[in-house]
Amino acid sequence: MIKAIALDDEKIALEVIQKHAEKIPYLELVECFVNPFECIKYLTQQKVDLIFLDINMPDISGLQFLESLGTKPKVIFTTAYSEYAVQSYEHEAIDYLLKPFDFGRFLKAVNKVADVLKEKNDNYLFVKEGFDHVRLGLDKLIYVKAEGNYVRFVCTDQQIMTRMKMSEAEALLPKDDFLKTHRSYLVNRTFIEKIERHQLQATTHQVPISQTYYEDLISRISS
């Protein structure tokens, strides 16, 4: 779960971020601020993983705001002015969203953050189940299956259903460890015991293999 806040002097811009954030089950937007100094105060008391940060604000620029922080969260800059792009990357921003941005572009930026954070915490992730966020150990995750608008995480000790696209689940998982066998399946290579032409066995589970992914699967499992 990515814990995030947003700072923008325009309420409409914050509403767009909130609307997009609500669609991503592994992103929790906990606070939004129009006042940068209230945001600074919040960050002295609370730890977050990510901040959506507007650059062009009247009292203090987003770049100045970031420089004022001691411990800095990951940053996605949001602005209507493309000329700040180079400066934003000098501040090690994960991404730069040029307003107005659509959900697809927003999701791409968030997934970049997920990839960076995953490198630090690649042994577990949090997934949303109903109103709860459940910790899921990747060493216990056997396979992932897409079921309509949901994804099922099948573990050695539990199964979790969460509203998520398969592409979003795939972005959260280590690419070297979880292998695509079918457009609707990802399998943890640790649990693979036997591979046949059209299916494989992962512990006691039978997982289908489509022709599209068979050759790549054999190549990766042998490497």
mmCIF file of C-alpha atoms in Angstrom:
data_model
loop_
_atom_site.group_PDB
_atom_site.id
_atom_site.type_symbol
_atom_site.label_atom_id
_atom_site.label_comp_id
_atom_site.label_asym_id
_atom_site.label_seq_id
_atom_site.Cartn_x
_atom_site.Cartn_y
_atom_site.Cartn_z
ATOM 1 C CA MET A 1 0.000 0.000 0.000
ATOM 2 C CA ILE A 2 1.351 3.426 -1.008
ATOM 3 C CA LYS A 3 0.464 6.102 1.551
ATOM 4 C CA ALA A 4 0.236 9.496 -0.166
ATOM 5 C CA ILE A 5 -0.699 13.140 0.262
ATOM 6 C CA ALA A 6 -1.274 15.906 -2.278
ATOM 7 C CA LEU A 7 -0.420 19.609 -2.243
ATOM 8 C CA ASP A 8 -1.868 22.036 -4.759
ATOM 9 C CA ASP A 9 -3.156 25.578 -4.377
ATOM 10 C CA GLU A 10 -6.097 24.759 -6.686
ATOM 11 C CA LYS A 11 -8.900 22.687 -5.143
ATOM 12 C CA ILE A 12 -10.039 21.494 -8.577
ATOM 13 C CA ALA A 13 -6.598 19.979 -9.171
ATOM 14 C CA LEU A 14 -6.811 18.167 -5.840
ATOM 15 C CA GLU A 15 -10.243 16.821 -6.754
ATOM 16 C CA VAL A 16 -8.781 15.324 -9.943
ATOM 17 C CA ILE A 17 -6.021 13.619 -7.953
ATOM 18 C CA GLN A 18 -8.567 12.305 -5.442
ATOM 19 C CA LYS A 19 -10.783 10.949 -8.220
ATOM 20 C CA HIS A 20 -7.887 9.123 -9.864
ATOM 21 C CA ALA A 21 -6.485 7.844 -6.550
ATOM 22 C CA GLU A 22 -9.808 6.247 -5.597
ATOM 23 C CA LYS A 23 -9.487 3.901 -8.592
ATOM 24 C CA ILE A 24 -6.125 2.462 -7.499
ATOM 25 C CA PRO A 25 -6.516 -0.130 -4.721
ATOM 26 C CA TYR A 26 -2.864 -0.005 -3.644
ATOM 27 C CA LEU A 27 -2.797 3.801 -3.300
ATOM 28 C CA GLU A 28 -4.163 5.472 -0.155
ATOM 29 C CA LEU A 29 -4.489 9.268 -0.452
ATOM 30 C CA VAL A 30 -4.690 10.222 3.222
ATOM 31 C CA GLU A 31 -4.661 14.042 3.054
ATOM 32 C CA CYS A 32 -4.904 16.912 0.580
ATOM 33 C CA PHE A 33 -3.570 20.433 1.203
ATOM 34 C CA VAL A 34 -3.971 23.844 -0.422
ATOM 35 C CA ASN A 35 -1.731 25.484 2.181
ATOM 36 C CA PRO A 36 1.933 24.420 1.875
ATOM 37 C CA PHE A 37 2.766 25.383 5.453
ATOM 38 C CA GLU A 38 0.008 23.152 6.850
ATOM 39 C CA CYS A 39 1.438 20.401 4.675
ATOM 40 C CA ILE A 40 4.938 20.957 6.090
ATOM 41 C CA LYS A 41 3.520 20.754 9.615
ATOM 42 C CA TYR A 42 1.750 17.508 8.739
ATOM 43 C CA LEU A 43 4.959 15.971 7.407
ATOM 44 C CA THR A 44 6.794 16.746 10.643
ATOM 45 C CA GLN A 45 4.255 14.555 12.440
ATOM 46 C CA GLN A 46 3.348 11.891 9.873
ATOM 47 C CA LYS A 47 5.325 9.691 7.507
ATOM 48 C CA VAL A 48 4.114 9.150 3.952
ATOM 49 C CA ASP A 49 5.537 7.300 0.962
ATOM 50 C CA LEU A 50 4.528 9.778 -1.729
ATOM 51 C CA ILE A 51 3.506 13.369 -2.313
ATOM 52 C CA PHE A 52 1.743 14.739 -5.389
ATOM 53 C CA LEU A 53 3.281 18.189 -5.474
ATOM 54 C CA ASP A 54 2.264 21.213 -7.528
ATOM 55 C CA ILE A 55 5.229 23.317 -8.627
ATOM 56 C CA ASN A 56 3.707 26.716 -9.343
ATOM 57 C CA MET A 57 2.170 27.977 -6.067
ATOM 58 C CA PRO A 58 1.887 31.618 -4.908
ATOM 59 C CA ASP A 59 3.707 31.576 -1.547
ATOM 60 C CA ILE A 60 6.328 28.930 -2.148
ATOM 61 C CA SER A 61 7.130 26.863 -5.221
ATOM 62 C CA GLY A 62 6.948 23.107 -5.107
ATOM 63 C CA LEU A 63 10.711 22.965 -5.628
ATOM 64 C CA GLN A 64 11.311 25.284 -2.649
ATOM 65 C CA PHE A 65 8.817 23.272 -0.613
ATOM 66 C CA LEU A 66 10.708 20.070 -1.313
ATOM 67 C CA GLU A 67 14.051 21.647 -0.426
ATOM 68 C CA SER A 68 12.625 22.701 2.956
ATOM 69 C CA LEU A 69 11.897 19.128 3.986
ATOM 70 C CA GLY A 70 14.272 17.040 6.030
ATOM 71 C CA THR A 71 13.125 13.512 5.247
ATOM 72 C CA LYS A 72 11.642 13.598 1.774
ATOM 73 C CA PRO A 73 8.938 11.221 0.510
ATOM 74 C CA LYS A 74 8.880 10.101 -3.110
ATOM 75 C CA VAL A 75 7.583 12.900 -5.320
ATOM 76 C CA ILE A 76 5.363 13.151 -8.374
ATOM 77 C CA PHE A 77 5.280 16.755 -9.540
ATOM 78 C CA THR A 78 2.038 18.104 -11.009
ATOM 79 C CA THR A 79 2.018 21.342 -12.983
ATOM 80 C CA ALA A 80 0.589 23.107 -16.010
ATOM 81 C CA TYR A 81 4.050 24.389 -16.996
ATOM 82 C CA SER A 82 6.349 22.088 -18.969
ATOM 83 C CA GLU A 83 9.429 24.289 -18.440
ATOM 84 C CA TYR A 84 9.873 22.893 -14.915
ATOM 85 C CA ALA A 85 10.464 19.343 -16.130
ATOM 86 C CA VAL A 86 14.269 19.404 -16.032
ATOM 87 C CA GLN A 87 14.349 20.998 -12.576
ATOM 88 C CA SER A 88 11.903 18.428 -11.241
ATOM 89 C CA TYR A 89 14.146 15.519 -12.205
ATOM 90 C CA GLU A 90 17.126 17.270 -10.645
ATOM 91 C CA HIS A 91 15.151 16.915 -7.396
ATOM 92 C CA GLU A 92 14.887 13.144 -8.027
ATOM 93 C CA ALA A 93 11.169 13.222 -8.777
ATOM 94 C CA ILE A 94 9.709 9.866 -9.734
ATOM 95 C CA ASP A 95 7.550 11.436 -12.430
ATOM 96 C CA TYR A 96 6.233 14.717 -13.802
ATOM 97 C CA LEU A 97 2.531 15.049 -14.619
ATOM 98 C CA LEU A 98 1.612 17.854 -16.972
ATOM 99 C CA LYS A 99 -1.904 19.151 -16.351
ATOM 100 C CA PRO A 100 -4.454 18.184 -17.450
ATOM 101 C CA PHE A 101 -3.504 14.508 -17.081
ATOM 102 C CA ASP A 102 -5.834 11.533 -17.523
ATOM 103 C CA PHE A 103 -6.151 8.441 -15.348
ATOM 104 C CA GLY A 104 -3.883 6.348 -17.565
ATOM 105 C CA ARG A 105 -1.004 8.768 -17.197
ATOM 106 C CA PHE A 106 -1.675 9.078 -13.450
ATOM 107 C CA LEU A 107 -1.634 5.290 -13.049
ATOM 108 C CA LYS A 108 1.662 5.020 -14.923
ATOM 109 C CA ALA A 109 3.255 7.514 -12.527
ATOM 110 C CA VAL A 110 1.925 5.701 -9.455
ATOM 111 C CA ASN A 111 3.206 2.381 -10.775
ATOM 112 C CA LYS A 112 6.683 3.889 -11.081
ATOM 113 C CA VAL A 113 6.511 4.691 -7.377
ATOM 114 C CA ALA A 114 5.260 1.169 -6.646
ATOM 115 C CA ASP A 115 8.266 -0.253 -8.498
ATOM 116 C CA VAL A 116 10.703 1.890 -6.500
ATOM 117 C CA LEU A 117 9.104 1.040 -3.165
ATOM 118 C CA LYS A 118 8.870 -2.629 -4.132
ATOM 119 C CA GLU A 119 12.657 -2.766 -4.413
ATOM 120 C CA LYS A 120 12.801 -1.912 -0.711
ATOM 121 C CA ASN A 121 9.904 -4.113 0.410
ATOM 122 C CA ASP A 122 9.877 -6.928 -2.122
ATOM 123 C CA ASN A 123 8.994 -9.611 0.447
ATOM 124 C CA TYR A 124 5.394 -8.466 0.988
ATOM 125 C CA LEU A 125 2.660 -6.140 -0.211
ATOM 126 C CA PHE A 126 -0.668 -4.882 1.074
ATOM 127 C CA VAL A 127 -3.846 -5.561 -0.887
ATOM 128 C CA LYS A 128 -7.315 -4.227 -0.248
ATOM 129 C CA GLU A 129 -10.001 -6.719 0.814
ATOM 130 C CA GLY A 130 -13.318 -4.968 1.356
ATOM 131 C CA PHE A 131 -12.549 -2.052 3.654
ATOM 132 C CA ASP A 132 -9.391 -3.680 5.015
ATOM 133 C CA HIS A 133 -5.796 -3.719 3.791
ATOM 134 C CA VAL A 134 -4.290 -7.174 4.216
ATOM 135 C CA ARG A 135 -0.564 -7.902 4.363
ATOM 136 C CA LEU A 136 0.385 -10.594 1.881
ATOM 137 C CA GLY A 137 3.776 -12.309 2.076
ATOM 138 C CA LEU A 138 5.204 -12.912 -1.390
ATOM 139 C CA ASP A 139 6.988 -16.030 -0.154
ATOM 140 C CA LYS A 140 3.524 -17.544 0.443
ATOM 141 C CA LEU A 141 1.895 -16.322 -2.780
ATOM 142 C CA ILE A 142 1.483 -19.294 -5.143
ATOM 143 C CA TYR A 143 -0.328 -17.634 -8.038
ATOM 144 C CA VAL A 144 -2.519 -14.738 -9.086
ATOM 145 C CA LYS A 145 -5.661 -15.096 -11.166
ATOM 146 C CA ALA A 146 -7.763 -12.444 -12.911
ATOM 147 C CA GLU A 147 -11.504 -12.871 -12.404
ATOM 148 C CA GLY A 148 -13.452 -10.158 -14.211
ATOM 149 C CA ASN A 149 -12.822 -6.840 -12.477
ATOM 150 C CA TYR A 150 -11.103 -8.622 -9.582
ATOM 151 C CA VAL A 151 -7.840 -10.416 -8.925
ATOM 152 C CA ARG A 152 -7.519 -13.468 -6.683
ATOM 153 C CA PHE A 153 -4.261 -13.884 -4.747
ATOM 154 C CA VAL A 154 -3.860 -17.566 -3.863
ATOM 155 C CA CYS A 155 -1.430 -18.157 -0.991
ATOM 156 C CA THR A 156 -0.379 -21.181 1.006
ATOM 157 C CA ASP A 157 -2.482 -20.006 3.947
ATOM 158 C CA GLN A 158 -5.203 -17.757 2.498
ATOM 159 C CA GLN A 159 -6.957 -16.427 -0.600
ATOM 160 C CA ILE A 160 -7.637 -12.722 -1.101
ATOM 161 C CA MET A 161 -9.929 -11.144 -3.681
ATOM 162 C CA THR A 162 -9.373 -7.490 -4.503
ATOM 163 C CA ARG A 163 -10.797 -5.131 -7.126
ATOM 164 C CA MET A 164 -7.816 -4.661 -9.410
ATOM 165 C CA LYS A 165 -6.763 -5.205 -13.024
ATOM 166 C CA MET A 166 -4.287 -7.970 -13.810
ATOM 167 C CA SER A 167 -1.873 -5.383 -15.209
ATOM 168 C CA GLU A 168 -1.942 -3.563 -11.862
ATOM 169 C CA ALA A 169 -1.222 -6.760 -9.944
ATOM 170 C CA GLU A 170 1.608 -7.575 -12.327
ATOM 171 C CA ALA A 171 3.153 -4.152 -11.731
ATOM 172 C CA LEU A 172 3.279 -4.832 -7.986
ATOM 173 C CA LEU A 173 5.088 -8.169 -8.208
ATOM 174 C CA PRO A 174 8.807 -8.886 -8.805
ATOM 175 C CA LYS A 175 9.094 -9.683 -12.513
ATOM 176 C CA ASP A 176 11.852 -12.248 -12.021
ATOM 177 C CA ASP A 177 9.808 -14.280 -9.534
ATOM 178 C CA PHE A 178 6.289 -14.179 -10.982
ATOM 179 C CA LEU A 179 5.867 -15.639 -14.444
ATOM 180 C CA LYS A 180 2.998 -15.122 -16.887
ATOM 181 C CA THR A 181 1.486 -18.423 -18.017
ATOM 182 C CA HIS A 182 -1.768 -17.053 -19.392
ATOM 183 C CA ARG A 183 -3.303 -13.611 -19.771
ATOM 184 C CA SER A 184 -5.223 -14.311 -16.555
ATOM 185 C CA TYR A 185 -2.478 -16.023 -14.525
ATOM 186 C CA LEU A 186 0.826 -15.190 -12.845
ATOM 187 C CA VAL A 187 2.717 -17.936 -11.005
ATOM 188 C CA ASN A 188 5.423 -17.768 -8.364
ATOM 189 C CA ARG A 189 8.289 -19.769 -9.873
ATOM 190 C CA THR A 190 9.259 -21.019 -6.386
ATOM 191 C CA PHE A 191 6.144 -23.204 -6.250
ATOM 192 C CA ILE A 192 6.340 -24.692 -9.751
ATOM 193 C CA GLU A 193 6.821 -28.457 -9.540
ATOM 194 C CA LYS A 194 5.917 -29.679 -13.006
ATOM 195 C CA ILE A 195 5.344 -28.076 -16.419
ATOM 196 C CA GLU A 196 3.271 -29.719 -19.128
ATOM 197 C CA ARG A 197 2.320 -28.361 -22.528
ATOM 198 C CA HIS A 198 -0.979 -26.815 -21.468
ATOM 199 C CA GLN A 199 -0.701 -26.564 -17.688
ATOM 200 C CA LEU A 200 1.692 -26.595 -14.775
ATOM 201 C CA GLN A 201 1.505 -27.797 -11.226
ATOM 202 C CA ALA A 202 2.195 -25.318 -8.410
ATOM 203 C CA THR A 203 1.955 -27.235 -5.132
ATOM 204 C CA THR A 204 -1.511 -28.847 -5.402
ATOM 205 C CA HIS A 205 -2.836 -26.289 -7.907
ATOM 206 C CA GLN A 206 -3.174 -26.765 -11.657
ATOM 207 C CA VAL A 207 -2.510 -23.538 -13.581
ATOM 208 C CA PRO A 208 -3.218 -23.254 -17.339
ATOM 209 C CA ILE A 209 -0.509 -22.338 -19.857
ATOM 210 C CA SER A 210 -1.552 -20.662 -23.085
ATOM 211 C CA GLN A 211 0.407 -21.167 -26.288
ATOM 212 C CA THR A 212 1.323 -17.468 -26.299
ATOM 213 C CA TYR A 213 3.326 -17.745 -23.080
ATOM 214 C CA TYR A 214 4.666 -21.319 -23.244
ATOM 215 C CA GLU A 215 8.042 -20.692 -24.921
ATOM 216 C CA ASP A 216 8.814 -17.640 -22.782
ATOM 217 C CA LEU A 217 7.847 -19.556 -19.646
ATOM 218 C CA ILE A 218 10.207 -22.441 -20.492
ATOM 219 C CA SER A 219 13.003 -20.008 -21.283
ATOM 220 C CA ARG A 220 12.608 -18.079 -18.037
ATOM 221 C CA ILE A 221 12.184 -21.094 -15.794
ATOM 222 C CA SER A 222 15.399 -22.560 -17.219
ATOM 223 C CA SER A 223 17.467 -19.410 -16.718
#
